[in-house]
């Protein structure tokens, strides 16, 4: 059944506290039993400056933003057109502005949305310590059907430190907003949530990533701050300390990747998190981890590239560097999270994969997942605990072979401290003992072993999430990955609701490729569209390189921070089934 | 099994591998002194790790019988830092060259001194890139014309590893000569014993690309004064010495080593998760 | 066209762009002092280039009216080195932060000091990463608990930029405070005029993530002694000062700047090719 | 007509001076009017240790080594089996060893070659200051038909510094070798060269690369030493000085790439040279050059990877990092040299391309090209001189747009020093002025412009070297690149000689891809083989991603330092035409 949801944006310049307002609203909605998704966008200023909180609420789990917003609540208009492209409005959208700040700028009006005014600052001005953003929240709550008590609880909790006076002032402004909403045009209202037994969490993608790391068994993290990955580290630092782990802030990314190589060589599962520019600096040492067979996890929270690009906006354009970026032939693992909650699953799985195969596993998430907060069903417990095959006892008279050529390709690893198994791990090509060798036979044998261990591994069904429309797969496939999955999933649902048949394949295991599994998934499919958020269609090109795609395959790609919403994907589905 | 105190000889710390070094290379002596020091410290080989980058001198790990890690050029110090922080009970050493440590690895050198993790860094300074067949390193004199890359000399002030190490916070500083392996072993023992980041510069001639360094054995002299714990005083001394005062510890600091707490605490993952639950 | 000596005002060196900085950020003053210094030097804007990396402070180039290059995090010094060596007639400045310069950029800092190319490096030291919203930088005190990444403080000795700069061979060293833009402009003028690598540390508060730095304007004091040309003496002084002696040049060296000859010579490509012919 | 050639190896431990001997032989052969190719292989020791010089001589230009060697002249046997795989021998090959060192090790004998002895040390011992390697050279000269006078000239020239005594001793040993050869079994002899008017050069691939750089107009080089690229720099340092340029040895590769960015921003064409590990470290700043639109050339002399790999051996496995290694979508140029002499052409072309399009151009060569010396026809003069479109004068009242969105995508660049055109070049996404912008419209416009400038450029015919067999192309294609081209070319010639028909497509412009030109080149082709020296078939995968290949396409790939010799390629051609 089609998702019944309401989408709105709160925007304004820094001091207006739009992000705080958005967070309060999300928390209140969560308390009211709804599901929610909140993303943020902000201007270049470090503090203050314009910002927007984009929210969507529903009584069921939410995978994606909608194609347009029902409501834009603008506390003021400052630089708001900078976000215009990221806030699609439709003819039935409603813009609510404060008349004290004048009219909505033309840049917002191309779709001819409805417009009205709400004197937020004037209303707030009448209340001691009243703030316009609380008035806005009151109006929004009334318009979307959010119970007032839900907000009361949240405000009490969040303003406790500031005292009862602050709480009362906020709630007074809130109620004034509720009252004022009576005169405003209407937007869709959500039903109150049916009390469900299902436990729900409120979590960001970056927090989920951090939790996945700890769940998987990581106890050493070294990293260098970078937007939009820093929150992973900020969550991890105190959390690791609680479970006996350590986080070190390194001098740069070259240091952080090498510190985790050292820690992991020491037997402690390790990871780092970064974004494109930092990943670039880690490339040489990722190759070292491949050659010396040191397990580790590197999370790349992608942002707009190339170069420093746009640090605060999302793009799926680090696929190439993640898959192909290393010099030489350096087989390794690349996995990608396809939703806020999947950040937890995929990262935890990555720790498991890295440890099991003694190789680096790169996890791709992006700003849109990492910095979004979602109210989600409680994630399942997972069995993926990093477990490394170790060598524990020396065999009398036999020199330990760190890089023994085994059938699985995995060579039991001796951890420093183990008597009788001392050896030197090496990034130079080596023989089975680890001694540097320039003989082609050693190179060949080690290359094959390193490839074998990751191609023969049993990845189970996790390589992709495959979803069929309610009436079965039909002959159309959407192939996608990462944060493009949400809109694709919603498009599929809508298509299904109108009787369409299609299959969604969201690839989680980007590398190594799984041609047999993909062939099975594409069985009976005659047309496919590949959906991604990159200017050059990196994912499409990679699919072409390694898979046999249906003859009629359409590449749908576009640079971030924009992407394909459900409607554009649905449109293509409809045109094919017309 | 009964715990028996094991006794070790220097040769117990040597592997069977034949070094790729040129006959006469100073690094042979460093390998000897290192194994002698480890024997004297009575450390079981499996509780020691030697980490290195790339260069002739960086080949040492595989020539020892302890745990070794031979990483990429210039990144040995962060590898060792991660290893020591994750496994504080191990004795962690770093060995390498002047190019590896002070050219490409310069930033990690600065921050390792500053961070003061309890590791010992032995730099075989031959004022040249041996492995890549003879280019100027940061410690090369500005008028050395032996490299085709800088045929008229580098024209650049040599890097002063001990002064910079001191200025950045190294907790133990010594200079030794590969012509005196016994003294070198002694100093390495002291360096390992001293808590925090210890820096040992070894004058280790490259007989192939700097044959004139054969003279070093005659030029070096034992430093006249004993070490100081006063950094400003040590700085003054080091900034005025000519680089050939060897055989003694030059500075010993008292800063406690960096060692973040990470004893398993009461906390559980369930507690972390509870904070997300609504 | 007749050559007329152009006269410049500070505002001629400002661009129209509005800085993204927080109100009250120390970097505004640095921008002012810089434009004032350039006006005083009577340098035509097109003959000046300002190079930077990434950070709040690294945004300066675009706020000036000279040629600017805003590169990647930590790599401003090599960009400036290449530019100056290729175009020796330009006046080349580098501006940036303590994170950009001393954390990720530390190796280039060492080697820029050592190489002594004739550029001026102005570091806005706020003891924090402003741009990424408040993490500890190398110059942050070990007990600062303001960052979630190091909630119990870093526990690490702060980096001493001037001491390390001196130890590495910087040819001119000064410390100034953003609370005195007139003095700062004066020192920048001197730094630019002095041949070789000039290092100017600016205490430039981050009002957002280090609000306590507002006190700096009261803590700083004008250094009592004048500069010395004796590096060992300067080292001793710098190693014992508390970081708040400002407003004066602290060291001035006499090393000639590094400037490889590259006047077009008689040689032609044909001559190079002739050596391959049989 | 099939190439008439003789191939031989001189091997021995370090002191034996095999590389010197090989060089003397090459020089003598060149003097005698022959063409020649010499590669080297050596053990891990820094000085001394085992080494082998692999040589091939012919009266016509040589593109490749042969499938096996006619002669292995072993001055001693020390560690020679380390090279065994690199010295293919056949049943009619001849091994000549010194009986004083015992018999040839079994590892060399799998093909059951002929064996004989030559008491080189004994013969040399009878001559004052006589050395076994000169005896070996004498025997070789006699066996392959090299005129004695040719060696006399060379020895005189090379030993002049050591005085007449040394010359005489060497020549005496040489003549003793000549005499002793009378008793040896025979190997093919080459005819004396017909005096040709054609001028010839003796040059290595690395020297040719250096010359290409200077010819193209580069006058600033910053680099960090790394095998096997160092010789480019060693040649460049004094040579640049002769033409008014500068080479700076940087503290690391991060510095070298950023120094050349600075110099090129200053208006001086700039380059650096490195190998895989160094290229990895340059990745972030290559992205900066793409985004800030700074022209530069980066030469990667590929060696065996991953990680530190095998520094002294060749592999074509940096294709992936070169093409896909940058984070974000970062269009740039990748070209590859296909022979020793093509190192000159391709590098010079790369300077031209980089300057014309204001973007980084990566040049891929490899150890096999770079460290091989060849006697080649004098390379042609080329018109490729780097020429940048510059902005020279300010337009009154108009602010200069450094990143103006133009039809060609190229924006005229103002060089510092130009009045009225000051601006800030930026690696952050920016608008046309260079001001950082996080708006999707600016991102989109700049992404398209950066892509357009390299896709719309006219690369002429240089994108590939296409060679047909004498009777036309037939319906079979060999698609290859880089140093795999030589063997492929020889295979095609042999195939052609036996009446076969096929087409060779050696791709020089790796990126941007040229699908239309490739489609034209593949017109009428029904079967193709893709030949390359990489374990994973990087080139084949890239071709699949971007080109439509014939339905029957065979991927022939193998890790370095081995590769496909002419015979294995010919075998496949024959099997298809059978
Ligand atoms: C990233 C990278 N750049 C360059 C090299 C080439 N390289 C290997 S060792 C070395 C210098 C070694 O000098 P040093 O550290 O002084 O050691 P030595 O050989 O003199 O003992 C260089 C430049 C490399 N391996 N990796
Ligand atoms: C390779 C890379 N790593 C990390 C970052 C993220 N980053 C941007 S600015 C910055 C630190 C800035 O601190 P500082 O140089 O002190 O400048 P400030 O903002 O304090 O003026 C960091 C870590 C980046 N842009 N690139
Ligand atoms: S090249 Fe120099 S440093 Fe390297 S092994 Fe030989 S003598 Fe030692
Ligand atoms: S965050 Fe700090 S350094 Fe950055 S602009 Fe604001 S006050 Fe200045
Ligand atoms: Mg050295
Ligand atoms: Mg700062």
Short mmCIF file of N, CA and C in Angstrom, two decimals, chain A residues 81-82 85-86 254 276-277 280-281 283-284 287-288 290-291 304-310 313 315 317-318 320-321 324-330 427-429 437-440 443-444 447-448 450-451 534-536 538 541 544-548 559-562, chain D residues 81-82 85-86 254 276-277 280-281 283-284 287-288 290-291 304-310 313 315 317-318 320-321 324-330 427-429 437-440 443-444 447-448 450-451 534-536 538 541 544-548 558-562:
data_model
loop_
_atom_site.label_atom_id
_atom_site.label_comp_id
_atom_site.label_asym_id
_atom_site.label_seq_id
_atom_site.Cartn_x
_atom_site.Cartn_y
_atom_site.Cartn_z
N UNK A 81 17.27 30.67 -1.56
CA UNK A 81 17.30 30.14 -2.93
C UNK A 81 18.52 29.26 -3.17
N UNK A 82 19.54 29.40 -2.31
CA UNK A 82 20.67 28.47 -2.43
C UNK A 82 20.23 27.02 -2.29
N UNK A 85 17.01 24.18 -5.26
CA UNK A 85 17.04 22.93 -6.03
C UNK A 85 16.87 21.71 -5.13
N UNK A 86 17.22 21.86 -3.87
CA UNK A 86 17.10 20.72 -2.96
C UNK A 86 15.74 20.65 -2.27
N UNK A 254 47.16 9.57 6.35
CA UNK A 254 48.24 8.61 6.13
C UNK A 254 48.56 7.93 7.45
N UNK A 276 35.96 11.40 0.81
CA UNK A 276 36.77 11.31 -0.39
C UNK A 276 38.22 11.79 -0.29
N UNK A 277 38.47 13.04 0.13
CA UNK A 277 39.85 13.51 0.17
C UNK A 277 40.73 12.65 1.09
N UNK A 280 41.51 9.27 -0.52
CA UNK A 280 42.57 9.41 -1.52
C UNK A 280 43.94 9.27 -0.89
N UNK A 281 44.08 9.81 0.30
CA UNK A 281 45.38 9.75 0.97
C UNK A 281 45.68 8.36 1.53
N UNK A 283 45.11 5.54 -0.08
CA UNK A 283 45.19 4.56 -1.16
C UNK A 283 46.46 3.71 -1.09
N UNK A 284 47.60 4.35 -0.93
CA UNK A 284 48.83 3.57 -0.94
C UNK A 284 48.79 2.52 0.17
N UNK A 287 46.66 -0.54 -0.22
CA UNK A 287 47.37 -1.56 -0.99
C UNK A 287 48.29 -2.38 -0.10
N UNK A 288 48.91 -1.71 0.86
CA UNK A 288 49.75 -2.43 1.82
C UNK A 288 48.93 -3.45 2.59
N UNK A 290 46.29 -4.91 1.63
CA UNK A 290 45.97 -6.02 0.72
C UNK A 290 47.17 -6.97 0.64
N UNK A 291 48.34 -6.41 0.40
CA UNK A 291 49.52 -7.24 0.17
C UNK A 291 49.98 -7.94 1.45
N UNK A 304 30.19 15.46 -2.23
CA UNK A 304 30.34 15.87 -3.63
C UNK A 304 31.81 16.07 -3.97
N UNK A 305 32.27 15.44 -5.03
CA UNK A 305 33.63 15.59 -5.52
C UNK A 305 33.60 16.27 -6.87
N UNK A 306 34.70 16.39 -7.55
CA UNK A 306 36.04 15.92 -7.17
C UNK A 306 36.71 16.89 -6.21
N UNK A 307 37.93 16.55 -5.80
CA UNK A 307 38.74 17.35 -4.89
C UNK A 307 37.93 17.70 -3.65
N UNK A 308 38.14 18.88 -3.09
CA UNK A 308 37.43 19.21 -1.86
C UNK A 308 35.93 19.33 -2.13
N UNK A 309 35.57 19.61 -3.37
CA UNK A 309 34.17 19.54 -3.81
C UNK A 309 33.22 20.34 -2.94
N UNK A 310 32.17 19.67 -2.49
CA UNK A 310 31.22 20.30 -1.56
C UNK A 310 31.12 19.38 -0.35
N UNK A 313 27.54 18.11 1.08
CA UNK A 313 26.47 17.58 0.23
C UNK A 313 26.82 16.18 -0.27
N UNK A 315 26.86 12.69 -2.66
CA UNK A 315 27.05 12.21 -4.03
C UNK A 315 27.55 10.78 -3.95
N UNK A 317 29.84 9.26 -5.79
CA UNK A 317 30.86 9.28 -6.83
C UNK A 317 32.22 8.77 -6.38
N UNK A 318 32.29 8.11 -5.25
CA UNK A 318 33.56 7.49 -4.86
C UNK A 318 33.57 5.99 -5.13
N UNK A 320 34.24 4.52 -7.98
CA UNK A 320 35.42 4.18 -8.76
C UNK A 320 36.67 4.05 -7.90
N UNK A 321 36.95 5.05 -7.11
CA UNK A 321 38.19 4.99 -6.32
C UNK A 321 38.12 3.82 -5.35
N UNK A 324 38.50 0.59 -7.83
CA UNK A 324 39.64 0.53 -8.74
C UNK A 324 40.83 1.38 -8.30
N UNK A 325 40.74 2.02 -7.16
CA UNK A 325 41.69 3.07 -6.84
C UNK A 325 43.10 2.62 -6.52
N UNK A 326 43.29 1.34 -6.20
CA UNK A 326 44.61 0.91 -5.75
C UNK A 326 45.53 0.61 -6.93
N UNK A 327 46.82 0.89 -6.77
CA UNK A 327 47.72 0.55 -7.86
C UNK A 327 48.01 -0.95 -7.82
N UNK A 328 48.38 -1.49 -8.98
CA UNK A 328 48.56 -2.94 -9.07
C UNK A 328 47.22 -3.65 -9.00
N UNK A 329 47.26 -4.96 -9.05
CA UNK A 329 46.03 -5.73 -8.89
C UNK A 329 45.87 -6.04 -7.42
N UNK A 330 44.91 -5.40 -6.78
CA UNK A 330 44.80 -5.44 -5.32
C UNK A 330 43.38 -5.80 -4.90
N UNK A 427 54.73 -5.89 2.68
CA UNK A 427 54.02 -5.31 1.56
C UNK A 427 54.74 -5.50 0.25
N UNK A 428 56.00 -5.92 0.31
CA UNK A 428 56.68 -6.33 -0.91
C UNK A 428 56.11 -7.68 -1.31
N UNK A 429 56.18 -8.00 -2.58
CA UNK A 429 55.76 -9.35 -2.96
C UNK A 429 56.69 -10.32 -2.25
N UNK A 437 60.25 -11.56 -2.40
CA UNK A 437 60.67 -12.36 -3.54
C UNK A 437 60.32 -11.63 -4.82
N UNK A 438 61.24 -11.68 -5.78
CA UNK A 438 60.93 -11.05 -7.06
C UNK A 438 60.70 -12.12 -8.12
N UNK A 439 60.45 -13.34 -7.67
CA UNK A 439 60.22 -14.40 -8.66
C UNK A 439 58.78 -14.40 -9.12
N UNK A 440 58.61 -14.58 -10.41
CA UNK A 440 57.26 -14.52 -10.96
C UNK A 440 56.39 -15.64 -10.39
N UNK A 443 55.01 -14.42 -7.13
CA UNK A 443 54.03 -13.37 -7.40
C UNK A 443 52.71 -14.00 -7.86
N UNK A 444 52.83 -14.89 -8.81
CA UNK A 444 51.64 -15.55 -9.35
C UNK A 444 50.86 -16.27 -8.24
N UNK A 447 49.28 -13.75 -5.80
CA UNK A 447 48.19 -13.02 -6.46
C UNK A 447 46.95 -13.89 -6.50
N UNK A 448 47.15 -15.14 -6.84
CA UNK A 448 46.00 -16.03 -6.97
C UNK A 448 45.35 -16.31 -5.62
N UNK A 450 45.42 -14.36 -2.99
CA UNK A 450 44.73 -13.17 -2.48
C UNK A 450 43.41 -12.95 -3.21
N UNK A 451 43.38 -13.31 -4.48
CA UNK A 451 42.13 -13.17 -5.23
C UNK A 451 41.14 -14.25 -4.79
N UNK A 534 25.71 9.86 -9.69
CA UNK A 534 27.06 10.26 -10.09
C UNK A 534 26.98 10.85 -11.49
N UNK A 535 27.84 11.79 -11.77
CA UNK A 535 27.76 12.49 -13.05
C UNK A 535 28.09 11.57 -14.21
N UNK A 536 29.05 10.70 -14.01
CA UNK A 536 29.53 9.90 -15.14
C UNK A 536 28.92 8.50 -15.20
N UNK A 538 29.20 5.96 -12.84
CA UNK A 538 30.26 5.03 -12.42
C UNK A 538 29.71 3.62 -12.19
N UNK A 541 28.85 1.83 -15.45
CA UNK A 541 30.06 1.37 -16.15
C UNK A 541 30.65 0.14 -15.49
N UNK A 544 28.56 -2.85 -16.46
CA UNK A 544 28.90 -3.27 -17.83
C UNK A 544 30.19 -4.05 -17.87
N UNK A 545 31.16 -3.61 -17.07
CA UNK A 545 32.48 -4.24 -17.11
C UNK A 545 32.43 -5.68 -16.63
N UNK A 546 31.56 -5.95 -15.65
CA UNK A 546 31.64 -7.25 -14.98
C UNK A 546 30.40 -8.12 -15.09
N UNK A 547 29.29 -7.55 -15.55
CA UNK A 547 28.06 -8.33 -15.61
C UNK A 547 27.49 -8.30 -17.02
N UNK A 548 26.65 -9.27 -17.32
CA UNK A 548 25.91 -9.22 -18.56
C UNK A 548 24.56 -8.59 -18.27
N UNK A 559 24.68 14.04 -11.14
CA UNK A 559 25.57 14.47 -10.08
C UNK A 559 24.79 14.84 -8.83
N UNK A 560 25.42 14.72 -7.66
CA UNK A 560 24.82 15.18 -6.44
C UNK A 560 24.81 16.69 -6.40
N UNK A 561 24.19 17.34 -5.43
CA UNK A 561 23.42 16.71 -4.36
C UNK A 561 22.04 16.29 -4.81
N UNK A 562 21.66 16.58 -6.06
CA UNK A 562 20.36 16.12 -6.53
C UNK A 562 20.45 14.64 -6.88
N UNK D 81 68.56 -19.29 -11.39
CA UNK D 81 67.19 -19.81 -11.55
C UNK D 81 66.14 -18.79 -11.12
N UNK D 82 66.54 -17.80 -10.35
CA UNK D 82 65.60 -16.73 -10.03
C UNK D 82 65.06 -16.06 -11.28
N UNK D 85 62.27 -18.04 -15.23
CA UNK D 85 60.99 -17.80 -15.91
C UNK D 85 61.09 -16.65 -16.90
N UNK D 86 62.03 -15.76 -16.67
CA UNK D 86 62.16 -14.60 -17.56
C UNK D 86 63.10 -14.86 -18.74
N UNK D 254 53.59 13.81 -2.21
CA UNK D 254 52.55 14.80 -1.94
C UNK D 254 53.10 16.18 -2.26
N UNK D 276 53.94 3.26 -9.14
CA UNK D 276 52.69 3.00 -8.43
C UNK D 276 52.56 3.59 -7.03
N UNK D 277 53.49 3.27 -6.11
CA UNK D 277 53.33 3.78 -4.74
C UNK D 277 53.28 5.31 -4.70
N UNK D 280 49.95 6.64 -6.03
CA UNK D 280 48.90 6.52 -5.01
C UNK D 280 48.86 7.74 -4.11
N UNK D 281 50.04 8.25 -3.79
CA UNK D 281 50.11 9.40 -2.89
C UNK D 281 49.69 10.70 -3.57
N UNK D 283 47.10 10.99 -5.61
CA UNK D 283 45.71 10.91 -6.04
C UNK D 283 44.89 12.12 -5.59
N UNK D 284 44.99 12.47 -4.31
CA UNK D 284 44.16 13.59 -3.86
C UNK D 284 44.46 14.85 -4.66
N UNK D 287 43.20 15.18 -8.15
CA UNK D 287 41.81 15.65 -8.15
C UNK D 287 41.76 17.17 -8.05
N UNK D 288 42.67 17.73 -7.26
CA UNK D 288 42.75 19.19 -7.15
C UNK D 288 43.06 19.81 -8.52
N UNK D 290 42.40 18.59 -11.38
CA UNK D 290 41.19 18.49 -12.21
C UNK D 290 40.23 19.63 -11.87
N UNK D 291 39.96 19.79 -10.57
CA UNK D 291 38.94 20.76 -10.16
C UNK D 291 39.40 22.20 -10.36
N UNK D 304 55.65 -4.04 -10.77
CA UNK D 304 54.74 -5.06 -10.25
C UNK D 304 54.10 -4.59 -8.94
N UNK D 305 52.77 -4.66 -8.88
CA UNK D 305 52.04 -4.31 -7.66
C UNK D 305 51.39 -5.55 -7.11
N UNK D 306 50.55 -5.44 -6.11
CA UNK D 306 50.16 -4.22 -5.40
C UNK D 306 51.23 -3.81 -4.38
N UNK D 307 50.94 -2.71 -3.70
CA UNK D 307 51.82 -2.15 -2.67
C UNK D 307 53.23 -2.00 -3.22
N UNK D 308 54.25 -2.22 -2.38
CA UNK D 308 55.61 -2.03 -2.86
C UNK D 308 55.95 -3.08 -3.92
N UNK D 309 55.25 -4.21 -3.90
CA UNK D 309 55.32 -5.18 -4.99
C UNK D 309 56.74 -5.63 -5.32
N UNK D 310 57.09 -5.52 -6.59
CA UNK D 310 58.46 -5.82 -7.03
C UNK D 310 58.93 -4.61 -7.82
N UNK D 313 60.52 -4.93 -11.53
CA UNK D 313 59.92 -5.73 -12.60
C UNK D 313 58.67 -5.06 -13.15
N UNK D 315 54.91 -4.57 -15.03
CA UNK D 315 53.52 -5.03 -15.04
C UNK D 315 52.65 -3.89 -15.55
N UNK D 317 49.65 -2.92 -14.52
CA UNK D 317 48.52 -3.04 -13.61
C UNK D 317 48.15 -1.74 -12.91
N UNK D 318 48.64 -0.62 -13.38
CA UNK D 318 48.20 0.67 -12.83
C UNK D 318 47.18 1.34 -13.73
N UNK D 320 43.97 0.77 -13.82
CA UNK D 320 42.79 1.11 -13.03
C UNK D 320 42.98 2.40 -12.23
N UNK D 321 44.05 2.47 -11.47
CA UNK D 321 44.23 3.67 -10.64
C UNK D 321 44.35 4.90 -11.53
N UNK D 324 40.58 5.38 -12.98
CA UNK D 324 39.46 5.47 -12.05
C UNK D 324 39.87 5.90 -10.64
N UNK D 325 41.13 6.21 -10.43
CA UNK D 325 41.63 6.32 -9.06
C UNK D 325 41.17 7.54 -8.28
N UNK D 326 40.67 8.56 -8.97
CA UNK D 326 40.36 9.81 -8.27
C UNK D 326 38.98 9.75 -7.62
N UNK D 327 38.85 10.37 -6.46
CA UNK D 327 37.53 10.38 -5.85
C UNK D 327 36.64 11.42 -6.57
N UNK D 328 35.33 11.19 -6.49
CA UNK D 328 34.42 12.05 -7.23
C UNK D 328 34.53 11.77 -8.72
N UNK D 329 33.77 12.51 -9.50
CA UNK D 329 33.88 12.38 -10.96
C UNK D 329 34.90 13.40 -11.43
N UNK D 330 36.06 12.90 -11.85
CA UNK D 330 37.19 13.78 -12.12
C UNK D 330 37.79 13.47 -13.48
N UNK D 427 39.92 24.37 -5.53
CA UNK D 427 39.59 22.95 -5.60
C UNK D 427 38.23 22.63 -5.02
N UNK D 428 37.65 23.60 -4.31
CA UNK D 428 36.25 23.44 -3.92
C UNK D 428 35.41 23.65 -5.16
N UNK D 429 34.21 23.08 -5.17
CA UNK D 429 33.34 23.39 -6.29
C UNK D 429 33.05 24.88 -6.25
N UNK D 437 31.11 27.40 -4.23
CA UNK D 437 29.66 27.36 -4.29
C UNK D 437 29.19 25.96 -3.97
N UNK D 438 28.12 25.89 -3.18
CA UNK D 438 27.56 24.56 -2.89
C UNK D 438 26.23 24.39 -3.61
N UNK D 439 26.00 25.21 -4.61
CA UNK D 439 24.74 25.09 -5.35
C UNK D 439 24.84 24.03 -6.42
N UNK D 440 23.80 23.25 -6.53
CA UNK D 440 23.86 22.15 -7.48
C UNK D 440 23.97 22.67 -8.91
N UNK D 443 27.62 23.25 -9.57
CA UNK D 443 28.29 21.96 -9.65
C UNK D 443 28.02 21.32 -11.01
N UNK D 444 26.76 21.29 -11.39
CA UNK D 444 26.37 20.69 -12.65
C UNK D 444 27.09 21.37 -13.82
N UNK D 447 30.86 20.59 -13.74
CA UNK D 447 31.11 19.19 -14.07
C UNK D 447 31.02 18.98 -15.58
N UNK D 448 30.00 19.59 -16.17
CA UNK D 448 29.80 19.38 -17.60
C UNK D 448 30.90 20.04 -18.42
N UNK D 450 33.97 20.61 -17.43
CA UNK D 450 35.23 19.86 -17.27
C UNK D 450 35.22 18.57 -18.09
N UNK D 451 34.04 17.97 -18.20
CA UNK D 451 33.95 16.76 -19.01
C UNK D 451 34.03 17.11 -20.49
N UNK D 534 48.29 -7.93 -16.93
CA UNK D 534 47.75 -7.68 -15.59
C UNK D 534 47.01 -8.92 -15.14
N UNK D 535 47.02 -9.17 -13.85
CA UNK D 535 46.44 -10.40 -13.35
C UNK D 535 44.94 -10.42 -13.53
N UNK D 536 44.30 -9.28 -13.36
CA UNK D 536 42.84 -9.27 -13.36
C UNK D 536 42.24 -8.85 -14.69
N UNK D 538 42.61 -5.79 -16.32
CA UNK D 538 42.09 -4.44 -16.13
C UNK D 538 41.67 -3.79 -17.45
N UNK D 541 38.47 -5.27 -18.86
CA UNK D 541 37.28 -4.80 -18.14
C UNK D 541 36.94 -3.37 -18.52
N UNK D 544 35.26 -3.39 -21.90
CA UNK D 544 33.87 -3.83 -21.75
C UNK D 544 32.98 -2.71 -21.24
N UNK D 545 33.53 -1.94 -20.30
CA UNK D 545 32.72 -0.90 -19.67
C UNK D 545 32.33 0.20 -20.65
N UNK D 546 33.23 0.47 -21.60
CA UNK D 546 33.02 1.67 -22.42
C UNK D 546 32.86 1.42 -23.92
N UNK D 547 33.19 0.22 -24.35
CA UNK D 547 33.13 -0.05 -25.79
C UNK D 547 32.24 -1.25 -26.07
N UNK D 548 31.75 -1.33 -27.29
CA UNK D 548 31.05 -2.54 -27.71
C UNK D 548 32.07 -3.44 -28.40
N UNK D 558 47.84 -11.70 -17.97
CA UNK D 558 48.64 -12.42 -16.98
C UNK D 558 49.52 -11.45 -16.24
N UNK D 559 49.76 -11.76 -14.98
CA UNK D 559 50.53 -10.86 -14.13
C UNK D 559 51.95 -10.73 -14.64
N UNK D 560 52.58 -9.58 -14.32
CA UNK D 560 53.99 -9.40 -14.64
C UNK D 560 54.84 -10.27 -13.75
N UNK D 561 56.13 -10.36 -13.91
CA UNK D 561 56.87 -9.77 -15.02
C UNK D 561 56.74 -10.56 -16.31
N UNK D 562 56.07 -11.70 -16.28
CA UNK D 562 55.87 -12.43 -17.53
C UNK D 562 54.75 -11.76 -18.33
#
